[in-house]
Amino acid sequence: MASEDVKGIVLVSGGVTSHVAIIARSLKLPMIIAERSDLLKLPDGTPMLLDADIGSIYAAPSETIIQRFEIRNQAQKAEVRATRPILVQTKTRDGESVKLLANINLLSEIKLAKDLNVEGIGLYRTEFPFLVRSNLPSEEEQYLVYKRLCDEMRDREITIRTLDIGGKKLLPYLEGTKEANPELGLRSIRFSLHHREVFLQQLRAILRAGADTGKLKIVFPMISAIDEFRQARHAVEEAMVDLARKKLPFHPSPALGAMIELPAVLDIIHELAKEADFFSIGTNDLIQYLLAVDRTNERVAAYYQPYHPSVLRSLHRIIQAAVKADIEVTVCGEMGHEPEFIPFFIGAGLRIFSVDPHFLRSVQEKIINLSVSQATAYARALLAEPTLEGIQALLRSQKGRKIAD
Ligand code: PEP
Ligand code: MG
């Protein structure tokens, strides 16, 4: 795989919620985003030192600098080993249960998720096996990948997301996928519904792999209409008919959910909650599309504002629609692990978080130190505030504080 000899990544443009950044974290590769195109002019073979903790890049660093970093790295490794607590059940200070799940991009992350005794997988992004190959993986190849996930996570819940391809995640081997405006193009579920055989193959592979999984959930990315959700559900039914005809074992009743990441569904959210078995809120894209800010464009990074009043109010609407319809709702975007937003989510009624395994401990730490009653008051205050400035002041006042009685 292309990442095998890579020790770090410098993105000359991009944002922290871009997929390159997400996959770099999965691969445990340090990454720095630097708006410095002169870096591209450095001769091949120039030694580079990345201090991703503070975002410094050293080209051809001196021996003294290298030694200083070696000593620091040793000290950090020792600290991580010494302070690694075990994840147990998560409850707020006032006894409310919260479910913590893991986002998985690569099978190599399952080990960490299991070591932490996570309750399940809240989001498995299936596109990475498609992106690292030179041709479309066959149904059998996909089955083997998903089967390993299901076997390793046996007895725990697993949410597999169907292909979220397109946008910045192009499959170079598919002809005619170049688009002038790819983030608004044939992305995600649109791609799957358009390439129905690719979609059916993936669905059959998932259904077969999850045949023995107690709680198998399939989520469709970038749902923009109830009709689109129904089309995706029909494809699952068709895949089941195929498998039954071939007499292959498969999961007969996976929960089918919608990723909520497009503003288009906000005004039909109550009706969508009656159709879908669950919601997964993709805050990374929801913010991008709500605020018209490319999540990978460093030049407009300052406009990517998770704390924008319309973002917070939209999140509240989505969560409350799910609560009212009595369906599960999970947040699986990057906002879900950010300390100042965790009390907001709890206060808005969310009880399931799915985060990268590296964040599980810090998210749990935050939740067990807060109380629902205080979090509710905090969320209410944030939701009442119509300005960015006012919300930032409220967030600052809570930063580092324990929301507890
Ligand atoms: C999101 O959009 O928040 C999300 C979880 O999906 P992705 O980051 O893969 O687009
Ligand atoms: Mg998304």
Short mmCIF file of C-alpha atoms and ligand atoms in Angstrom, two decimals, residues 19 123 125 127 161 164 169 187-188 221-222 259-261 281-286 288-289 295 332-333, ligand 2:
data_model
loop_
_atom_site.label_atom_id
_atom_site.label_comp_id
_atom_site.label_asym_id
_atom_site.label_seq_id
_atom_site.Cartn_x
_atom_site.Cartn_y
_atom_site.Cartn_z
CA HIS A 19 -10.33 12.78 4.36
CA LEU A 123 -19.01 4.16 11.56
CA ARG A 125 -15.96 4.08 6.22
CA GLU A 127 -14.29 3.64 0.76
CA ARG A 161 -21.45 2.94 5.73
CA ASP A 164 -18.88 7.53 0.13
CA LYS A 169 -12.23 10.72 -3.04
CA ARG A 187 -20.90 11.78 -4.62
CA SER A 188 -21.77 9.13 -2.08
CA PRO A 221 -24.13 8.71 3.19
CA MET A 222 -25.37 12.11 2.00
CA MET A 259 -26.27 10.00 7.43
CA ILE A 260 -27.59 13.45 8.23
CA GLU A 261 -25.09 15.75 6.59
CA ILE A 281 -24.95 12.95 12.06
CA GLY A 282 -21.98 13.74 9.83
CA THR A 283 -20.98 17.11 11.19
CA ASN A 284 -17.96 17.40 8.86
CA ASP A 285 -20.14 17.61 5.78
CA LEU A 286 -23.13 19.20 7.49
CA GLN A 288 -19.44 22.28 4.86
CA TYR A 289 -22.80 22.32 3.11
CA ARG A 295 -13.88 21.51 4.40
CA CYS A 332 -19.92 10.60 14.03
CA GLY A 333 -18.27 13.74 12.68
MG MG B 2 -19.55 12.96 5.39
#
